[in-house]
Coordinates of C-alpha atoms and ligand atoms in Angstrom, one line a residue:
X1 CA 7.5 -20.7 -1.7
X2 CA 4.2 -19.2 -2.0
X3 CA 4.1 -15.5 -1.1
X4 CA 0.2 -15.4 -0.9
X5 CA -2.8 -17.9 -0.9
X6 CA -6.3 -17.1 -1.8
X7 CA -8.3 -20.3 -2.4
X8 CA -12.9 -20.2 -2.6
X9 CA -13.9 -22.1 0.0
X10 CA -16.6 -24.5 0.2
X11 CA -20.0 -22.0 0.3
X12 CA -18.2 -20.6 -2.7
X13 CA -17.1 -17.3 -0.8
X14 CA -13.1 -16.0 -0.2
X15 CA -12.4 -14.9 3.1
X16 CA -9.5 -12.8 2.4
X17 CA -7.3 -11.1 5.4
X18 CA -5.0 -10.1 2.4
X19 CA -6.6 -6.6 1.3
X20 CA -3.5 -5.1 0.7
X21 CA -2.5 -7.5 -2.1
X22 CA -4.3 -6.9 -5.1
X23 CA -7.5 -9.3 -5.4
X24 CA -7.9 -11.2 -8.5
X25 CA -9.1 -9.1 -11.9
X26 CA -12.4 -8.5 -12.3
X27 CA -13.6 -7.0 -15.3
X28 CA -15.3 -3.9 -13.9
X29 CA -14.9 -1.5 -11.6
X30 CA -17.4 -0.2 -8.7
X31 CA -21.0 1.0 -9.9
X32 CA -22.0 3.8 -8.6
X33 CA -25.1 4.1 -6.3
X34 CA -28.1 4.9 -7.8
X35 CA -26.6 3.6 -11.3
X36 CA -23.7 5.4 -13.2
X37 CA -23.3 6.4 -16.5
X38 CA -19.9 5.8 -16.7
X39 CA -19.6 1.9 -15.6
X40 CA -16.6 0.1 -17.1
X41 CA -18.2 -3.0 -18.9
X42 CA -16.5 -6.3 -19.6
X43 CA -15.1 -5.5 -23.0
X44 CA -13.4 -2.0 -21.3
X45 CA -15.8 0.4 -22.4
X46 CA -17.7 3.0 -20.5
X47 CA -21.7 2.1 -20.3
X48 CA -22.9 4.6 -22.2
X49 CA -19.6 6.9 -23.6
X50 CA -17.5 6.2 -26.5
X51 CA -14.2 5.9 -25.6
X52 CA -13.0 8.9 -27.3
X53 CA -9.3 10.1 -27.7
X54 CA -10.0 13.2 -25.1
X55 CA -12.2 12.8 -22.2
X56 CA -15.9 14.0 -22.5
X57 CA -17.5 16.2 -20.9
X58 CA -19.2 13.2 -18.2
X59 CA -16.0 11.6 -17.4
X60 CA -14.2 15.2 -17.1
X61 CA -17.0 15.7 -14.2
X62 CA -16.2 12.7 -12.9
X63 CA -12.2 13.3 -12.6
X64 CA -13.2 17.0 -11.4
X65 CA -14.8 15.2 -8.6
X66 CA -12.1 12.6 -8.1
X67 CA -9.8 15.5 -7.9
X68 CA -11.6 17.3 -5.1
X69 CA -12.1 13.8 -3.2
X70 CA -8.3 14.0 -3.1
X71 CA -8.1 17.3 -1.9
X72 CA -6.2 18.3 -5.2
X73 CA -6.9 20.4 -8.4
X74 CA -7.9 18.5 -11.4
X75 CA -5.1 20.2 -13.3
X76 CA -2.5 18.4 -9.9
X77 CA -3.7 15.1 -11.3
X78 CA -1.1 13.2 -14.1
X79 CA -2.8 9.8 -14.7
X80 CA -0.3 6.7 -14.5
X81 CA -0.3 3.3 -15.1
X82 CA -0.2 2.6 -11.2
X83 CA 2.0 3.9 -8.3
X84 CA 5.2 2.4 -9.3
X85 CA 5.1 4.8 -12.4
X86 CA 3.8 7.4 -10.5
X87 CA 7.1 7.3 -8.3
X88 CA 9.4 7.1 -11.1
X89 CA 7.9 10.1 -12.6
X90 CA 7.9 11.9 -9.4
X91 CA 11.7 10.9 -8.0
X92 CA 13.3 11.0 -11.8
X93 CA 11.1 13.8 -12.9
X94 CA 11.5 16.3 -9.9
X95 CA 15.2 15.3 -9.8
X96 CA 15.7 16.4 -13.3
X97 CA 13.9 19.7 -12.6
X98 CA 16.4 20.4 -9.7
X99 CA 19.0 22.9 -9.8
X100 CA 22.5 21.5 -10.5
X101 CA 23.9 21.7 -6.7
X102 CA 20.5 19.9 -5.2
X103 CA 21.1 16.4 -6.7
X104 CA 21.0 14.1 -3.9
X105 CA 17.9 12.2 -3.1
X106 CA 16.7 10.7 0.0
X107 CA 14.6 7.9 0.6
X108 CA 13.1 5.9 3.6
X109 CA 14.8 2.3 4.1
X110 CA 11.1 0.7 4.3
X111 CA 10.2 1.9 0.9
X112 CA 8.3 -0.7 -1.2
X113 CA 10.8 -2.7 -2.7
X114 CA 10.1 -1.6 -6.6
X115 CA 11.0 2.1 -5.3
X116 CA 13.8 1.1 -3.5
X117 CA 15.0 -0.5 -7.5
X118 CA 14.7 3.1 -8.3
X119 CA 16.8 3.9 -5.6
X120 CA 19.5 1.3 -6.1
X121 CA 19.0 2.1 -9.8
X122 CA 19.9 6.1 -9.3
X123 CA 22.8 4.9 -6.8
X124 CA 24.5 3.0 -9.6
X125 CA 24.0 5.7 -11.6
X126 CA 26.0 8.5 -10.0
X127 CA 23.0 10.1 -7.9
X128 CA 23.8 10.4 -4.6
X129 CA 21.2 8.4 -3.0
X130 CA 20.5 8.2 1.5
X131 CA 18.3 6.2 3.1
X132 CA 16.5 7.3 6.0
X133 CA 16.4 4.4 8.9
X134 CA 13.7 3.0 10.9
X135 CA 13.4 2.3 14.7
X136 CA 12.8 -1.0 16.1
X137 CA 9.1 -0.1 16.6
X138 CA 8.5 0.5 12.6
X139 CA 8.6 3.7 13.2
X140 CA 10.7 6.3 11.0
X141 CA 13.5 7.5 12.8
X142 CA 13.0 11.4 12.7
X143 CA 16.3 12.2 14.0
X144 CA 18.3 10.6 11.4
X145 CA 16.0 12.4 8.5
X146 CA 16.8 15.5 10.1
X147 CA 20.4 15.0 10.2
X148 CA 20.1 13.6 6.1
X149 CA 18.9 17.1 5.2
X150 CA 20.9 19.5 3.5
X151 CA 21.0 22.1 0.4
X152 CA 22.4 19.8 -1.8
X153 CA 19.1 17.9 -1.4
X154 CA 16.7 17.7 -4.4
X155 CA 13.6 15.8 -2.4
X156 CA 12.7 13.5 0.2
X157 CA 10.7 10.3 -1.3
X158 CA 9.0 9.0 1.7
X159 CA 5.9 6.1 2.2
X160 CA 2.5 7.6 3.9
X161 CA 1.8 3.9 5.1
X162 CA 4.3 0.9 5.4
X163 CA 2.8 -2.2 3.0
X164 CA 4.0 -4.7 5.3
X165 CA 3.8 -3.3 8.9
X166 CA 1.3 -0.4 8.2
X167 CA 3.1 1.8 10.5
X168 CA 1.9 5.4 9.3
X169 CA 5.2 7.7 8.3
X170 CA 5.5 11.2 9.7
X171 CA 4.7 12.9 6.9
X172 CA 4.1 16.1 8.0
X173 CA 7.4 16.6 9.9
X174 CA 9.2 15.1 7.0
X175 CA 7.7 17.5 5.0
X176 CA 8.9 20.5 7.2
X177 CA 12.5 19.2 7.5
X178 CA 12.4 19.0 3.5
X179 CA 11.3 22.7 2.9
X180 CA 13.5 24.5 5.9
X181 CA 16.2 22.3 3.9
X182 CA 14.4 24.0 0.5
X183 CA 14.1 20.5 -0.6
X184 CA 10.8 19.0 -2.0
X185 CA 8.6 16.1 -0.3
X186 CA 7.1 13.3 -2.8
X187 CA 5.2 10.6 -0.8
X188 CA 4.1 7.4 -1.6
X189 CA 0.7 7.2 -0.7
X190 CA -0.8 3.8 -2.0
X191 CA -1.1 2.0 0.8
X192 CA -3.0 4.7 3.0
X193 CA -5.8 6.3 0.7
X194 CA -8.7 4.5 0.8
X195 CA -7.5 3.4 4.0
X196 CA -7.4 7.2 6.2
X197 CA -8.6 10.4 5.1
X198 CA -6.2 12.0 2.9
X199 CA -6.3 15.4 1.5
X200 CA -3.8 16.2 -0.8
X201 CA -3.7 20.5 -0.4
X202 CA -2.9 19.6 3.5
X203 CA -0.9 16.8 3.4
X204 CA 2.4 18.8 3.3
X205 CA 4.2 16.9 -0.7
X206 CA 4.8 18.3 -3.4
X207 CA 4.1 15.1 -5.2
X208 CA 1.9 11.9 -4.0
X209 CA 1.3 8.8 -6.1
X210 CA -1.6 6.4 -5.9
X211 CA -3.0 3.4 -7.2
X212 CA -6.6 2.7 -7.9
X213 CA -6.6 -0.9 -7.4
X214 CA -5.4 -0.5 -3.3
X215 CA -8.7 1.4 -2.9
X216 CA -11.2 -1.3 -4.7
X217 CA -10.4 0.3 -8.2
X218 CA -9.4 -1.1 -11.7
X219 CA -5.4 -2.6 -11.8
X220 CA -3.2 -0.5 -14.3
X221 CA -4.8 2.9 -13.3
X222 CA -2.7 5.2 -11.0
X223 CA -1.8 9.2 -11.0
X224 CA 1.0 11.5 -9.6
X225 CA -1.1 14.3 -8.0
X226 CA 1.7 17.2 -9.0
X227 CA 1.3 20.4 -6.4
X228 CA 0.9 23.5 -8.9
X229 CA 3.7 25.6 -9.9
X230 CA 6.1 22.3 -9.0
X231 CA 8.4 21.7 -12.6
X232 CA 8.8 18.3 -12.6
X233 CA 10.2 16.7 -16.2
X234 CA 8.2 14.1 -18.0
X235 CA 9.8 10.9 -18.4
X236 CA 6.9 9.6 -21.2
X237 CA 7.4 12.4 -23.8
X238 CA 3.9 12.7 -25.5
X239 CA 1.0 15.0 -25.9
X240 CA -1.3 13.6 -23.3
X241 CA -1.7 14.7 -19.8
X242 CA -0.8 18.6 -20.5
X243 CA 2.7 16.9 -21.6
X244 CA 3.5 15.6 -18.3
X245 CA 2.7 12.1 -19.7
X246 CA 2.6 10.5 -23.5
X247 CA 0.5 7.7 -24.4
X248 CA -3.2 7.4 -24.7
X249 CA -5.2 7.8 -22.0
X250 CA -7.1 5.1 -20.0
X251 CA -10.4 6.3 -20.1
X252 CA -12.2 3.1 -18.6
X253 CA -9.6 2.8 -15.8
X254 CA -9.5 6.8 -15.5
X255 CA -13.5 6.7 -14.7
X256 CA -12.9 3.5 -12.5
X257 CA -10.6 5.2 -10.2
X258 CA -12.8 8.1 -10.1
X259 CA -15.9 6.0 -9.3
X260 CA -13.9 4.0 -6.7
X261 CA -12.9 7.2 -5.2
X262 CA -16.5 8.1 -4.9
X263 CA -17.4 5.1 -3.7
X264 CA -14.6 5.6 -0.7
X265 CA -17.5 7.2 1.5
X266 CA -17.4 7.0 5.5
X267 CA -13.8 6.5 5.7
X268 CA -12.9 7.0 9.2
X269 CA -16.3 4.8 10.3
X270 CA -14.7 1.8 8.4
X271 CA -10.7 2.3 9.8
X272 CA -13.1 2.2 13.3
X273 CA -14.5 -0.8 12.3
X274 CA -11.8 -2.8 10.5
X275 CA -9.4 -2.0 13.5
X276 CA -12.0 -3.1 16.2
X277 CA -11.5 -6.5 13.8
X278 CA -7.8 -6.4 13.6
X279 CA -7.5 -5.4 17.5
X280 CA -10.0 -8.8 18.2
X281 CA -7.4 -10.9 15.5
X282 CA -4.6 -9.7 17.4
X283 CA -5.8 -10.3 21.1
X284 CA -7.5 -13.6 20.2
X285 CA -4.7 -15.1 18.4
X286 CA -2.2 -13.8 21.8
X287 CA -4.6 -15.8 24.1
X288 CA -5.1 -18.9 22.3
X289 CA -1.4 -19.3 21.2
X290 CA 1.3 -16.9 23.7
X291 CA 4.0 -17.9 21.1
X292 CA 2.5 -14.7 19.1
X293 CA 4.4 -11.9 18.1
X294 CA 2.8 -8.8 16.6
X295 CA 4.9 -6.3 15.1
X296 CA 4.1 -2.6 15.8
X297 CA 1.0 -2.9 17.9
X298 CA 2.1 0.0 19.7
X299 CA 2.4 2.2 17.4
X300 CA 0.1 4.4 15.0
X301 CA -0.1 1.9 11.8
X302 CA -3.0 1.5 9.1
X303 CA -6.6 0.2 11.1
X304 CA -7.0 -3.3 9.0
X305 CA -3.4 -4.7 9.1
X306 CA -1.3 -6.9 11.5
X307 CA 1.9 -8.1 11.0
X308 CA 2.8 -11.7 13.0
X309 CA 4.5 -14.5 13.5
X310 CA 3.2 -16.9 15.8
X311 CA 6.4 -18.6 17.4
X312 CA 9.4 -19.1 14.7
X313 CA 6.9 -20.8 12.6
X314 CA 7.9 -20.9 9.0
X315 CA 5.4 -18.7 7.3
X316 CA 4.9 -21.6 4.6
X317 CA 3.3 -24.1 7.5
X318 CA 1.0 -21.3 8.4
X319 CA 0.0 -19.6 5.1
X320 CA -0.8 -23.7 4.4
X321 CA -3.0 -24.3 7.7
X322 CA -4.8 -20.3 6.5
X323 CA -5.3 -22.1 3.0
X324 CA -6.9 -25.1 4.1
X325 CA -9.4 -22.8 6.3
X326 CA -9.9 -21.1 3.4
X327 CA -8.5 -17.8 4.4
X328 CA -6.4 -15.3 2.3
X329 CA -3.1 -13.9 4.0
X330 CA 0.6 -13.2 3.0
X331 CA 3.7 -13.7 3.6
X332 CA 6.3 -10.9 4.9
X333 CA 9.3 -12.7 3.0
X334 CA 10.3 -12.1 -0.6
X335 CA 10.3 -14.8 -3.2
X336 CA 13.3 -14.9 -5.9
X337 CA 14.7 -17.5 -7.9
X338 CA 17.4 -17.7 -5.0
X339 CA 15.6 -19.1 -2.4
X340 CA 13.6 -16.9 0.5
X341 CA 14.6 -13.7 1.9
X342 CA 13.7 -12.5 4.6
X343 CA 11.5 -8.6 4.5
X344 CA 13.8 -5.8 3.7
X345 CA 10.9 -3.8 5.9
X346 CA 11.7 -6.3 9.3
X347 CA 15.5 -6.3 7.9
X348 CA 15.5 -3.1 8.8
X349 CA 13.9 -2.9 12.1
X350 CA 16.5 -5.2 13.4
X351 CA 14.8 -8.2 13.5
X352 CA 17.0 -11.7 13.1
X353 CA 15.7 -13.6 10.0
X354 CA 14.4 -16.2 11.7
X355 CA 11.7 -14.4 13.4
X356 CA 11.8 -12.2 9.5
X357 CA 10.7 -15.7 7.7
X358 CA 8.2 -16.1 10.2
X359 CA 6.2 -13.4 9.0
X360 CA 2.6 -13.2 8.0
X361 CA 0.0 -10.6 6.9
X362 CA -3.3 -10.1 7.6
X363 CA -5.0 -7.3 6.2
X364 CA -8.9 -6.9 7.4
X365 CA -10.9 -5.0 3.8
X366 CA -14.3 -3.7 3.5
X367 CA -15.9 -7.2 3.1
X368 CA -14.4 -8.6 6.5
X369 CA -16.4 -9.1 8.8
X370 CA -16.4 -10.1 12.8
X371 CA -17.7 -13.8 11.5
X372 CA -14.6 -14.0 9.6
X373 CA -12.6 -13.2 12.5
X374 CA -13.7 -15.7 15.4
X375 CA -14.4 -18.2 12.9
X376 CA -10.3 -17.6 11.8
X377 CA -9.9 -17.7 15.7
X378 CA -11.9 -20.9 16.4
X379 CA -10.3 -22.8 13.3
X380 CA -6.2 -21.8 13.4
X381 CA -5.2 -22.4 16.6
X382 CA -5.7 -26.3 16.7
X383 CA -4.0 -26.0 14.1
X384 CA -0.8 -24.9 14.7
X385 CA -0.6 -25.4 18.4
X386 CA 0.7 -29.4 17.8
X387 CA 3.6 -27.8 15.4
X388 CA 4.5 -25.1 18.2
X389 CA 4.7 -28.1 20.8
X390 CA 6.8 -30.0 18.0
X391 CA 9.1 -26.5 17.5
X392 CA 9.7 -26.8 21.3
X393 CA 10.5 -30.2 21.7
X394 CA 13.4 -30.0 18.3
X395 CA 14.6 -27.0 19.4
X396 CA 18.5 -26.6 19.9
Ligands
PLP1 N1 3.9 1.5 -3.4 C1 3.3 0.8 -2.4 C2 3.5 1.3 -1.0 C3 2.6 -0.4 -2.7 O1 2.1 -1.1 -1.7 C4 2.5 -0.8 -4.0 C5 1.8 -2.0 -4.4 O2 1.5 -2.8 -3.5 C6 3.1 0.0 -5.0 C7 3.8 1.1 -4.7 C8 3.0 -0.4 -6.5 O3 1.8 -0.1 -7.0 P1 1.3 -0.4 -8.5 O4 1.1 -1.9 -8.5 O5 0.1 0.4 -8.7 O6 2.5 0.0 -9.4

């Protein structure tokens, strides 16, 4: 099954409603405005700086900044090759730092599913490992975190933003119940910056990961932004990164991620925008075809996704009907070599797997526009309304 489908159509542009997936490489990152110094040309090295073994003093500027973007102290910022590193470091790292008697971990159930390896991966180890569930509604159930607390918790690895629903976690409360419990709070928060303001001093973790690429940056280039004071044992023994992380740096993708985060301006303005699209998606698909289901409209969730399935068709028929309009989207399910499953993320919000394989993405970016919306909305449902009449007619 195809998971995702991004196709050129025929005026040569993409119309992707799948910003949350990464887009195909390009081999630069983001200049900045009024020309930059520090652009990442096609060979991977900086326009006008030698990629040296340490930083220099223009791309240490430009991290500074990043830093303060983030709402975090340049010396808070360990570079990564990407989240998923970033929440190894933090889950493995801060768990190793913890005192003998705090060795449990607790994650959320809706994690993304590489974390929840980790989590699966400690389990089988000997850690003692909880998950924290979700309501119907996406939401995290609060009560349930609260009664996972305890002092023989090391730290609370929660999501800021669900990758599949976008339903926004409670951080803040999470973070409280972790410190009264004199635990510590990493969160995940690669699907929300870029997206939301974010600052890093007020967010309540100890620990947040990120990855350029979810915010328009280079792929490969993530950090752990480490709260000051935290201890938190490296898991990449090496020189680099004040020891917190061997191996050479990525300069280029280090000065891409800054510039990206630069480039980040007007935030709120753009969730305004992109969920004025999202909200016009979601009410014009409902009209045009009443079989539609959106998942956790009514609750707070990133501005630019929606989660659907329109009737119990299979996501395949509509991800194939998207392609031939020429429109990017995604499907909820996992592929494996064993067939289709359907999302651990829906799994867990009790929803049968039929309506789970169902599932489709949309996720509205910078680029989108109102244009792609009606024209998505004109073009889809003729499309699929003969196969919902067909569904009706053959079902049991
Ligand atoms: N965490 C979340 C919530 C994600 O959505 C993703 C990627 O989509 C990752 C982690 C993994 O990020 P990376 O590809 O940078 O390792």
């Amino acid at each position: 099954m195809c998971c995702a489908v991004t196709r050129t159509v025929s005026s040569g542009r993409k119309r992707r409603l799948q910003h949350d997936l990464p887009r195909p490489q390009r081999h630069h990152t983001p200049r900045k405005r009024g020309g930059c110094s520090n652009a990442v040309r096609a060979d991977g090295q900086l326009g006008q700086c030698v990629v040296a073994a340490r930083p220099g003093a223009s791309v240490q500027a430009g991290i500074e900044h990043g830093a303060r973007l983030l709402g975090c102290k340049p010396v808070e910022v360990i570079f990564t090759s990407g989240a998923t590193e970033a929440n190894h470091l933090a889950v493995r790292g801060l768990l190793a730092s913890s005192a003998p008697e705090r060795q449990r971990v607790v994650f959320s159930s809706i994690e993304h599913a590489a974390h929840l390896r980790l989590a699966r991966a400690l389990a089988q180890s000997g850690v003692q490992v909880d998950l924290i569930p979700v309501l119907g509604d996406g939401r995290l159930d609060l009560d349930a975190a609260a009664a996972l607390m305890g002092p023989d918790v090391a730290l609370v690895s929660l999501m800021a933003a669900n990758n599949e629903t976008g339903v926004l976690m409670p951080v803040a409360e999470v973070g409280a119940l972790a410190h009264a419990a004199g635990a510590l709070l990493h969160v995940d928060a690669t699907q929300l910056i870029g997206k939301l303001p974010f600052h890093f001093a007020g967010s309540g973790a100890d620990a947040v990961s990120l990855s350029a690429h979810k915010f328009h940056g280079p792929k490969g280039i993530g950090a752990l932004l480490l709260r000051q004071g935290v201890p938190c044992a490296t898991q990449t023994l090496g020189s680099q990164e004040r020891g917190r992380r061997g191996g050479t740096e990525n300069l280029p993708g280090m000065v891409g991620m800054a510039t990206a985060l630069e480039l980040l301006y007007d935030i709120r303005a753009e969730a305004t925008r992109q969920a004025s699209l999202r909200d016009a998606l979601e009410a014009g698909l409902t009209r045009a075809l009443p079989e539609t289901h959106i998942w956790c409209q009514q609750v707070p969730r990133l501005p630019g996704t929606s989660y659907l399935r329109v009737g119990q068709l299979s996501v395949d028929v509509v991800l194939q009907r998207l392609e031939r309009l020429g429109v990017a989207a995604s499907s909820g399910a996992a592929c494996s070599s064993g067939g289709t499953t359907a999302s651990h993320v829906l799994t867990a919000m009790g929803v049968a797997a039929d309506d789970a394989l169902a599932a489709v993405r949309f996720s509205m970016g910078r680029t989108t526009t109102l244009d792609d919306v009606n024209r998505l909305l004109r073009t889809l449902p003729p499309l699929l309304e003969p196969l919902l009449r067909e569904e009706f007619l053959t079902a049991p």
